[in-house]
Short mmCIF file of C-alpha atoms in Angstrom, two decimals:
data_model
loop_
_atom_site.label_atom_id
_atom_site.label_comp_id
_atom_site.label_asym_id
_atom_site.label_seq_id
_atom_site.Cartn_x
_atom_site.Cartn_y
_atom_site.Cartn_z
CA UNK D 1 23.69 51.13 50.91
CA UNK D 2 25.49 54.51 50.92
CA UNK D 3 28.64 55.70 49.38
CA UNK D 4 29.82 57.87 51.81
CA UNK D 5 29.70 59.18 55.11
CA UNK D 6 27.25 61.84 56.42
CA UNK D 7 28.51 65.81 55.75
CA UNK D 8 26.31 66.56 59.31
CA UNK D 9 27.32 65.42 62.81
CA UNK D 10 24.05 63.47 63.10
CA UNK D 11 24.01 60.30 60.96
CA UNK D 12 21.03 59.86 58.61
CA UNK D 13 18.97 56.88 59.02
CA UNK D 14 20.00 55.50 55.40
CA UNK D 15 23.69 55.83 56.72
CA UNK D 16 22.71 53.30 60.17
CA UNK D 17 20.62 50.87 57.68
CA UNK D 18 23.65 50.87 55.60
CA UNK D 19 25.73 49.91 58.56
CA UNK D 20 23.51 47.40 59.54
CA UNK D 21 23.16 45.77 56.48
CA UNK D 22 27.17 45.59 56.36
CA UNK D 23 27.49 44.12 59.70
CA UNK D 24 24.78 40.94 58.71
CA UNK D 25 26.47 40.54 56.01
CA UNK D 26 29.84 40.61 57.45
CA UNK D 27 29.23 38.69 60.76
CA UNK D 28 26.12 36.28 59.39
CA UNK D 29 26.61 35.31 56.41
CA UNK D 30 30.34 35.28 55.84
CA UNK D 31 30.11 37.76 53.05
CA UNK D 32 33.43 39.88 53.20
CA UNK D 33 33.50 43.55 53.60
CA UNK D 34 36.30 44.37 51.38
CA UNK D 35 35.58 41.47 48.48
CA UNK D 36 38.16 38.39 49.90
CA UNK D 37 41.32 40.03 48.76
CA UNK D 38 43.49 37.45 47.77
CA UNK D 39 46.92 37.80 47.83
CA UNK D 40 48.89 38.21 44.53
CA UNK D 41 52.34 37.90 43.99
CA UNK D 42 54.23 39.63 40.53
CA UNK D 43 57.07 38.95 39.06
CA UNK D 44 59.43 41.40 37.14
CA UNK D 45 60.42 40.44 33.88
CA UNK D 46 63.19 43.21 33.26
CA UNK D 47 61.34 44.61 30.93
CA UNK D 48 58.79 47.00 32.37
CA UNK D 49 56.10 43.81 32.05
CA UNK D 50 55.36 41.54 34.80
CA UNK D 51 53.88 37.68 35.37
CA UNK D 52 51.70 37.04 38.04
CA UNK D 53 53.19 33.88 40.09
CA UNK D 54 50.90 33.84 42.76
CA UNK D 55 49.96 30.34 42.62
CA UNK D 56 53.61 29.38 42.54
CA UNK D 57 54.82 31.36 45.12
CA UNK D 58 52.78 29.80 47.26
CA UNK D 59 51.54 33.26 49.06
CA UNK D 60 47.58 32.83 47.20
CA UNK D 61 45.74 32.17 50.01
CA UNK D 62 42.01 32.09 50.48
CA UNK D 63 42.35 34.58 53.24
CA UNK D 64 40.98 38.79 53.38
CA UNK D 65 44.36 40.05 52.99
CA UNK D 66 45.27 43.15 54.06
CA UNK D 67 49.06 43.67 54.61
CA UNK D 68 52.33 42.29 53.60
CA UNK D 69 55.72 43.63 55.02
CA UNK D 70 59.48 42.18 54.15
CA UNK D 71 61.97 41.24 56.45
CA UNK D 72 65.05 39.19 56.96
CA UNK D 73 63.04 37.34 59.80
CA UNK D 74 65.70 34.39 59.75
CA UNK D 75 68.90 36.59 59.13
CA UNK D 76 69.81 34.57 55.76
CA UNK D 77 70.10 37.17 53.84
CA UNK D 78 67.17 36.83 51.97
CA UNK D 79 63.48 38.55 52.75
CA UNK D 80 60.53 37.14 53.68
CA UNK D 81 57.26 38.02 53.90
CA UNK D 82 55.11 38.39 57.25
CA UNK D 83 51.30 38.86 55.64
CA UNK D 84 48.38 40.13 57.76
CA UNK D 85 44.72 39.31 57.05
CA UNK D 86 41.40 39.66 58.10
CA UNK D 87 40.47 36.25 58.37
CA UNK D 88 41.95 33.33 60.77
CA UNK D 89 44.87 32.86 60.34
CA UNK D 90 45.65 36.47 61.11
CA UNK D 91 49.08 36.39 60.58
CA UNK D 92 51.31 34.37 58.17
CA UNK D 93 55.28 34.08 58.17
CA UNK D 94 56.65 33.44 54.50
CA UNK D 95 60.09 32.34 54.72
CA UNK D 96 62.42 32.52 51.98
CA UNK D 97 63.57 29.76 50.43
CA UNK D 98 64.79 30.77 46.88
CA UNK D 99 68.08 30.56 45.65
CA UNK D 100 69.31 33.63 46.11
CA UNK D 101 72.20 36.18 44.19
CA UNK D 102 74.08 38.30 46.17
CA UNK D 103 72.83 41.29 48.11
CA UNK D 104 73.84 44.17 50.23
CA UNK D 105 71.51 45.54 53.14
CA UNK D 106 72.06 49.01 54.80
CA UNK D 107 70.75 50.61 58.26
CA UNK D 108 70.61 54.03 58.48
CA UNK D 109 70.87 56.40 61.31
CA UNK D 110 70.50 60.33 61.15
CA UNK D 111 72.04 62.68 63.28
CA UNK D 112 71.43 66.48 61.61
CA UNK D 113 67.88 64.94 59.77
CA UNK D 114 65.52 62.38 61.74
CA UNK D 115 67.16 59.73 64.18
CA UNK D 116 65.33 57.11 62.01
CA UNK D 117 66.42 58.99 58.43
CA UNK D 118 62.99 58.46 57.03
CA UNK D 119 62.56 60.15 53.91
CA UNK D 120 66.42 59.21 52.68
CA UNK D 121 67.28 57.90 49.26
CA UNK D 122 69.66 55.59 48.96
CA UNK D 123 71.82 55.05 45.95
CA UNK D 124 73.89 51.84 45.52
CA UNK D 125 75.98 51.72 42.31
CA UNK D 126 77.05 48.71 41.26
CA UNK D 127 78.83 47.56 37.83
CA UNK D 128 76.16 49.34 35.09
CA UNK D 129 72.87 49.11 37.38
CA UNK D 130 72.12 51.62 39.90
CA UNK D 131 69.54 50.47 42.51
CA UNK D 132 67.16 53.19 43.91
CA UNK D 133 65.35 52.84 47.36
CA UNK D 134 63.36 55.69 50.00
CA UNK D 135 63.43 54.10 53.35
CA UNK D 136 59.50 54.78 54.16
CA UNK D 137 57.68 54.86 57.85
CA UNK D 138 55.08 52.84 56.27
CA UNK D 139 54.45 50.85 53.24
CA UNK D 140 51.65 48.77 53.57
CA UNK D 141 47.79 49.08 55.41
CA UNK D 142 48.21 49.73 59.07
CA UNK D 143 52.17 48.05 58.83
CA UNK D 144 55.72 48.85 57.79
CA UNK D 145 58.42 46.73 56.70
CA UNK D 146 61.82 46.51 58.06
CA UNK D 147 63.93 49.78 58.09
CA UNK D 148 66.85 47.83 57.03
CA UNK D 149 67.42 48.43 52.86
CA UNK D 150 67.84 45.10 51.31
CA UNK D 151 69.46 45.45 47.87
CA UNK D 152 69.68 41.99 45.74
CA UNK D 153 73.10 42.67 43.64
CA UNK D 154 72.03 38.86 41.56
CA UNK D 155 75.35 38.21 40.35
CA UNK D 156 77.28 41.44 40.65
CA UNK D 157 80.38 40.54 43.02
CA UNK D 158 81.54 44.14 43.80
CA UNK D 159 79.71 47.35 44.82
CA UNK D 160 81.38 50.54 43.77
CA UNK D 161 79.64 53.25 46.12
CA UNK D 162 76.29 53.75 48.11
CA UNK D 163 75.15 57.15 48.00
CA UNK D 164 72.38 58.75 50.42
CA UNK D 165 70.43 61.79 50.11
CA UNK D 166 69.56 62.02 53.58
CA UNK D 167 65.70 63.91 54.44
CA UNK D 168 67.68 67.21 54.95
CA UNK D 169 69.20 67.03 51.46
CA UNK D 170 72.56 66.57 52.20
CA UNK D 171 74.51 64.14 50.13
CA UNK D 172 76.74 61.42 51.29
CA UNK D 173 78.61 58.60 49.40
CA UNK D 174 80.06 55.52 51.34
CA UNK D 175 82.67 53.09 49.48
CA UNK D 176 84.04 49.60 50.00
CA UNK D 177 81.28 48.27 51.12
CA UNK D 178 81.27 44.47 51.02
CA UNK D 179 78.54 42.28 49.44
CA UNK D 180 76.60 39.91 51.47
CA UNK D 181 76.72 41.94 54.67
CA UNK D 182 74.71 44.44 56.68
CA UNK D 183 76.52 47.95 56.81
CA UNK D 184 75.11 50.34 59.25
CA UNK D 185 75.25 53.92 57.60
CA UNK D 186 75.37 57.04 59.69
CA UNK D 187 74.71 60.74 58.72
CA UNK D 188 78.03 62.71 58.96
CA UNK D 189 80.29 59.49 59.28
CA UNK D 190 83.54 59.59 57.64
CA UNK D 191 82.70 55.31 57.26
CA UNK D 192 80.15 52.30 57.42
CA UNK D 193 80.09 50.16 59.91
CA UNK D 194 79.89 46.34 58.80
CA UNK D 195 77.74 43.68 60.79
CA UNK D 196 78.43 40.10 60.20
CA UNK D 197 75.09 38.10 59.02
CA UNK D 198 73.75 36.10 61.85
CA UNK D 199 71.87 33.44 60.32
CA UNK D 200 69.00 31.89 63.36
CA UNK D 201 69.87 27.89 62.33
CA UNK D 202 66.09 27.06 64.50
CA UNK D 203 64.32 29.70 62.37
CA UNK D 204 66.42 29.20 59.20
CA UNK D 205 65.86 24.80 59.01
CA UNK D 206 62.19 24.97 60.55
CA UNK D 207 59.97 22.98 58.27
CA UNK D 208 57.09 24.48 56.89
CA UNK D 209 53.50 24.07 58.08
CA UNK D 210 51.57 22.42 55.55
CA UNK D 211 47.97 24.67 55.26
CA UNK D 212 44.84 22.65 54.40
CA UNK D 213 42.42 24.19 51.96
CA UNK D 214 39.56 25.94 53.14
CA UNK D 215 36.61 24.07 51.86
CA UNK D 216 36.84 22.57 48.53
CA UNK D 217 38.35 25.01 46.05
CA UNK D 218 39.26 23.65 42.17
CA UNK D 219 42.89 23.40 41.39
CA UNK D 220 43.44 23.48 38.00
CA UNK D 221 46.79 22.34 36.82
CA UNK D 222 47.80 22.92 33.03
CA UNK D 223 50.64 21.38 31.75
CA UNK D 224 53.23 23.40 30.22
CA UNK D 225 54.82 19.57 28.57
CA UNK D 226 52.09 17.03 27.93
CA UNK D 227 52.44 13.88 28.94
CA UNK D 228 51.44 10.70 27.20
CA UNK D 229 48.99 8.38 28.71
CA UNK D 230 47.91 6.44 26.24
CA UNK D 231 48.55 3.16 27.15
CA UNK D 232 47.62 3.66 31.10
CA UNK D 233 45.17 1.13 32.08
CA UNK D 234 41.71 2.25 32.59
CA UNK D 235 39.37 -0.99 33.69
CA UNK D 236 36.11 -1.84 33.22
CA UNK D 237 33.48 -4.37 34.13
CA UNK D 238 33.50 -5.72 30.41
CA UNK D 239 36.87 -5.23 29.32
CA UNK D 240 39.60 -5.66 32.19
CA UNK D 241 42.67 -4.45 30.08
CA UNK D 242 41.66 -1.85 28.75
CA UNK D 243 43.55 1.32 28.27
CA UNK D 244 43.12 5.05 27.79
CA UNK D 245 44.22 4.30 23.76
CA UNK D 246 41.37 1.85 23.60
CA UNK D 247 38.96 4.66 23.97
CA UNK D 248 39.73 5.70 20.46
CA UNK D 249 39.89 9.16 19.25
CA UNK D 250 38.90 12.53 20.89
CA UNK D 251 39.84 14.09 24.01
CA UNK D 252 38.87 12.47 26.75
CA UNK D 253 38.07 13.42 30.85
CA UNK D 254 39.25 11.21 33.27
CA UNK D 255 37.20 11.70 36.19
CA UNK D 256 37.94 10.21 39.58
CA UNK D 257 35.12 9.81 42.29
CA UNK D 258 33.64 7.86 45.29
CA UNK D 259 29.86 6.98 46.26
CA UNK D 260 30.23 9.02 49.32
CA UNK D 261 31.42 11.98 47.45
CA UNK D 262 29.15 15.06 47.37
CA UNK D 263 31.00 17.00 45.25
CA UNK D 264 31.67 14.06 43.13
CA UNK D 265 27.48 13.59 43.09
CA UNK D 266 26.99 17.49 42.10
CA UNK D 267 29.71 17.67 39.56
CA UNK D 268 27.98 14.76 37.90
CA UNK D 269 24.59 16.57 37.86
CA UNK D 270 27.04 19.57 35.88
CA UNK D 271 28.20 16.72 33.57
CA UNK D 272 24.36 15.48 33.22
CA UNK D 273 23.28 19.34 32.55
CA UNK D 274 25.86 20.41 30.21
CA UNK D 275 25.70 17.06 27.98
CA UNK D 276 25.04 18.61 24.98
CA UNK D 277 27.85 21.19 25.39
CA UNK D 278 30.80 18.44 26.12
CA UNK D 279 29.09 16.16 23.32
CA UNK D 280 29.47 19.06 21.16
CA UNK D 281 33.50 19.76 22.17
CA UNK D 282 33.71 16.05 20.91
CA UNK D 283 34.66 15.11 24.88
CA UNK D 284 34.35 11.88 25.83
CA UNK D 285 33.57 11.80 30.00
CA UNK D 286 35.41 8.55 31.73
CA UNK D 287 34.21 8.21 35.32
CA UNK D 288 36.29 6.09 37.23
CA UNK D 289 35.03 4.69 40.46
CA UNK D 290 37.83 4.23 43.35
CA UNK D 291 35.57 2.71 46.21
CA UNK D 292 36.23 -0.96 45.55
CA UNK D 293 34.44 -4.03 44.00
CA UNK D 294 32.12 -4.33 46.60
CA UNK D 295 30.82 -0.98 45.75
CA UNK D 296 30.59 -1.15 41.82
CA UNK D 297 26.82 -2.35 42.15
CA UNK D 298 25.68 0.58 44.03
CA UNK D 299 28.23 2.88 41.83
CA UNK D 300 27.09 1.83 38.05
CA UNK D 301 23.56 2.55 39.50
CA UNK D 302 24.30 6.07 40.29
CA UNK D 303 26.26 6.37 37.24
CA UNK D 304 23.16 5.47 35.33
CA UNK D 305 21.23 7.63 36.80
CA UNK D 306 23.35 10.43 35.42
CA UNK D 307 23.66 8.97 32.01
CA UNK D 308 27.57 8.57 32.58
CA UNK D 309 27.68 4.93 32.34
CA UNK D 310 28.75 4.22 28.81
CA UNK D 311 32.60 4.81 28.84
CA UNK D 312 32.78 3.93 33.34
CA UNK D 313 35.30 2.06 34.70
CA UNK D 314 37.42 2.12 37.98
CA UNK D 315 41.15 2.48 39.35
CA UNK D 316 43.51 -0.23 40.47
CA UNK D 317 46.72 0.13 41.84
CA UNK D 318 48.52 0.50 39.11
CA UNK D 319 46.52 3.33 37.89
CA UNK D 320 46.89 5.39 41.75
CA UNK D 321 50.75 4.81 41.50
CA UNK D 322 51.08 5.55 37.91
CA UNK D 323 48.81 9.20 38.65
CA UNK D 324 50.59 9.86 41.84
CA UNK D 325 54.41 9.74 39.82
CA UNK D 326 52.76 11.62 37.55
CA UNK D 327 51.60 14.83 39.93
CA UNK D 328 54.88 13.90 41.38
CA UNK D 329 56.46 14.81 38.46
CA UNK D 330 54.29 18.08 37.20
CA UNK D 331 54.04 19.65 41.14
CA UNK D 332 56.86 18.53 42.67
CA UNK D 333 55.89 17.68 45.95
CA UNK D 334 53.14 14.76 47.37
CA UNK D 335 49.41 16.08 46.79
CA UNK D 336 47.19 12.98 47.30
CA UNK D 337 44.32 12.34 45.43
CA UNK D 338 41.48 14.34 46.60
CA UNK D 339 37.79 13.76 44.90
CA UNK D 340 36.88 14.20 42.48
CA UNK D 341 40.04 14.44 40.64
CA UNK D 342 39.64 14.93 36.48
CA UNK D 343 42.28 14.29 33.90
CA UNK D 344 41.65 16.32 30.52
CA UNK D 345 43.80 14.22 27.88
CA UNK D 346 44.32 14.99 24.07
CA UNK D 347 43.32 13.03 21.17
CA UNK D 348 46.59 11.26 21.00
CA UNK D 349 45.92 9.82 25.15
CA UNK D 350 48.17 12.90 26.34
CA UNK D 351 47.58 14.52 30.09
CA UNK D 352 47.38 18.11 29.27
CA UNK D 353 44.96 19.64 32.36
CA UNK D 354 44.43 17.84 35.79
CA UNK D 355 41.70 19.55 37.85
CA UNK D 356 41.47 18.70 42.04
CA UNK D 357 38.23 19.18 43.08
CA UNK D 358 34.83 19.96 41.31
CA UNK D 359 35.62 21.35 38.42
CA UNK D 360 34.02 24.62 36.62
CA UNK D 361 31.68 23.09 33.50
CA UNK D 362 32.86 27.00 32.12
CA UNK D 363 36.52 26.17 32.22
CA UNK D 364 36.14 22.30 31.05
CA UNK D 365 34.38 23.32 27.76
CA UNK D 366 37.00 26.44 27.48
CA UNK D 367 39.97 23.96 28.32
CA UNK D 368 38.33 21.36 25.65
CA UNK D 369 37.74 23.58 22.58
CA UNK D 370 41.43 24.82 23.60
CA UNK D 371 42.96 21.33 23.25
CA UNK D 372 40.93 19.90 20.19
CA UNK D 373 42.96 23.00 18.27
CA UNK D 374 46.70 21.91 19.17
CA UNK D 375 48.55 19.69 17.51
CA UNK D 376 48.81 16.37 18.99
CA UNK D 377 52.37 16.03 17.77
CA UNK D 378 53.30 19.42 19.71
CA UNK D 379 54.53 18.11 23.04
CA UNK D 380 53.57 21.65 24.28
CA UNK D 381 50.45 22.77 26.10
CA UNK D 382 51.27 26.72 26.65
CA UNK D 383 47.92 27.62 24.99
CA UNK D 384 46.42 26.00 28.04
CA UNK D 385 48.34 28.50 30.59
CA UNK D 386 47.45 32.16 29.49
CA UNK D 387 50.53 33.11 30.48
CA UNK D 388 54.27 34.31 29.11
CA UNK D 389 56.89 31.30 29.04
CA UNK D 390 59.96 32.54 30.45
CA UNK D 391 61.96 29.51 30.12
CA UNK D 392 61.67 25.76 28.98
CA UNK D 393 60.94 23.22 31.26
CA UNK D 394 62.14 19.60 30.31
CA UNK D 395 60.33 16.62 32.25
CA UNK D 396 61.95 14.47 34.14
CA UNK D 397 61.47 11.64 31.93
CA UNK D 398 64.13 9.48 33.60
CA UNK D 399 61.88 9.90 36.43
CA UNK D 400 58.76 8.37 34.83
CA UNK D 401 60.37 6.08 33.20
CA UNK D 402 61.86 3.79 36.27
CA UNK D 403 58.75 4.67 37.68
CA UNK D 404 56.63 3.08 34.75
CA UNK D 405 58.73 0.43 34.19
CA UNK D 406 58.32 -1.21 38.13
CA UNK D 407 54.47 -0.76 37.37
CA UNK D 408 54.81 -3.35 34.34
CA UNK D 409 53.71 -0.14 32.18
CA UNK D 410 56.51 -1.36 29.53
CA UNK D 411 55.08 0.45 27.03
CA UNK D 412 55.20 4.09 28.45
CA UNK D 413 58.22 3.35 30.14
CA UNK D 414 60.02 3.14 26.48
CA UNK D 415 58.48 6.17 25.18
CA UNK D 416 59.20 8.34 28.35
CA UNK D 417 63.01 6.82 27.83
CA UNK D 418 63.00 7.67 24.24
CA UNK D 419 62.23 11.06 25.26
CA UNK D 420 64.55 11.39 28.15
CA UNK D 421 67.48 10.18 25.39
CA UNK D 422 66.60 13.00 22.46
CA UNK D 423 67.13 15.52 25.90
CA UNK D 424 70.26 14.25 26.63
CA UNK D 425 71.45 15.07 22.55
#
């Protein structure tokens, strides 16, 4: 390869190899030429420090990004996020859907500097903040976002004055303008002009497109509130009723699969390789088969071919309904249950990690030592997030309780109401 590009007009012959080699790679081999840039999304704390939200924002995708602009694209006051990439899809449209504060947006028009005023700063002084923005001809690779100024006022009710330093330097200021509007602004005008918000209802109540994963990435979900589990059912061949506190104690990995399951079969050969390792975190591997009595022959065979047959069992109904309420409850929204699927509980039977998909032996062992140091009493599980907790999240343990209770799962039904009652005081 070479770092840079020839100093003489004819190209050397380790500059065309190094061309060559990039475009195999690139068209071949699937390798991408910039890395797969992922999209990440930060969010301010106030405080000059930031958290990264991507995976909650939604906006992580597995594509080559290379651009993202902001725009009111559904005229709701609120921006959204049009994000260009390398890879199919090519272009994504992020709509909005926060709640939102208040906000003021301003158009600007020169007449003495540049018809488009690029190069102004705008000034918008409201209560004890003063908001600061340079409308830009470009912000972003090969792009530009919208040369309308959105300001988010949050709860401010009132702005006192906009001022603009338009690209010749003279200084304007503009008053009265009202919130939740778009003013247009014009160089040498005595006033603003006000445009009323027209909301597009088509655009604005669209549903979302739901976007399948590309191949079979790992999602790994850790809980920020634990969850007890304990007395979840957990069948096996010799003991039917059996639950997850029957086990005894030690953490314990719930791990979903199917016969026809490839990544189930290779994440067992991880399991089989690093046996020593998860012996030595004290973690107890539970696989759970999902395809069916008719299947359990063929599946305890393969299971003892891996050496995982000793704790094995397999799902019923009540176990599927009781997980799904449960990723219900931590995500929010319907997920399924794609395999393999693992559960990484607590000594005391609580759900503290779920992982969809093959999971990383790396992160299991780091996610095990990790829980076998927190108190089981501590309904918490922050250790498990590497991140800063901006603000408490109780569980809807209403929720999970009715939702316990019609599975006949009495038991965890009374401690999720117990728990829903010391909220309430």
């Amino acid at each position: 390869m070479t770092s840079q590009s020839p100093t003489d007009t004819e190209a050397t012959e380790e500059y065309e190899q190094a061309w060559s080699s990039i475009q195999e790679l690139t068209r071949t081999q699937g390798i991408s030429w910039s890395g797969g840039e992922k999209n990440h999304v930060f969010l301010n704390n106030g405080d000059g420090t930031f958290c990264d939200v991507s995976a909650t924002s939604h906006a992580d995708f597995a594509d080559d990004g290379r651009a993202v602009t902001t725009l009111d694209w559904d005229g709701d006051g609120r921006l959204d996020l049009l994000l260009r990439s390398r890879t199919a899809p090519r272009f994504r449209l992020m709509l909005n859907q926060a709640e939102a504060g208040n906000f003021v947006a301003l158009r600007l028009r020169g007449t003495q500097s540049n018809r488009d005023a690029i190069g102004a700063q705008v000034f918008v002084h409201s209560g004890n903040r003063v908001l600061r923005q340079t409308l830009q001809a470009g912000d972003s690779f090969l792009s530009q976002s919208s040369k309308t100024l959105h300001f988010g006022l949050g709860n401010a009710t009132t702005i006192d004055q906009v001022r603009v330093v338009w690209p010749n330097g003279n200084e304007q200021t503009f008053e009265k303008l009202r919130i939740n509007r778009v003013h247009g602004l014009e160089e040498g005008a005595e006033s603003s002009v006000g445009f009323a918000m027209q909301t597009h209802v088509s655009l604005a109540s669209a549903e979302a497109t739901p976007v399948p994963r590309a191949g079979n990435p790992v999602v790994r979900i850790p809980l920020i509130e634990k969850i007890p589990l304990h007395a979840l059912p957990i069948p096996s061949e010799d003991h039917p009723d059996r639950t997850i506190a029957d086990l005894g104690p030690g953490p314990t990995l719930i791990n979903l699969w199917g016969i026809n399951c490839v990544n189930c079969l290779k994440e067992f050969g991880a399991f089989q390789r690093r046996a020593e390792q998860i012996s030595g975190r004290g973690l107890r591997v539970v696989p759970l088969n999902t395809d069916g009595p008719e299947n359990r022959a063929r599946a305890d065979e393969m299971l003892t071919n891996f050496g995982l047959q000793k704790h094995a069992g397999y799902t019923n109904e009540t176990f599927m309904q009781s997980l799904e309420a449960v990723l219900y409850e931590v995500l929010g929204t319907p997920t399924g249950t794609p395999l393999p699927t693992s559960l990484l509980l607590d000594a005391d039977g609580q759900l503290c990690v779920v992982y969809q998909g093959k999971v990383k032996m790396g992160d299991l062992l780091r996610d095990a030592a990790i829980v076998a140091t927190m108190d089981a009493r501590n309904t918490s599980a922050a250790k498990l997030h590497f991140g800063t907790r901006l603000k408490k999240r109780d569980r809807n343990w209403t929720f999970l309780a009715k939702a316990f209770e019609s599975y006949g799962l009495h038991k965890l039904a009374a401690d999720y109401r117990t728990r829903a009652e010391h909220i309430r005081r």
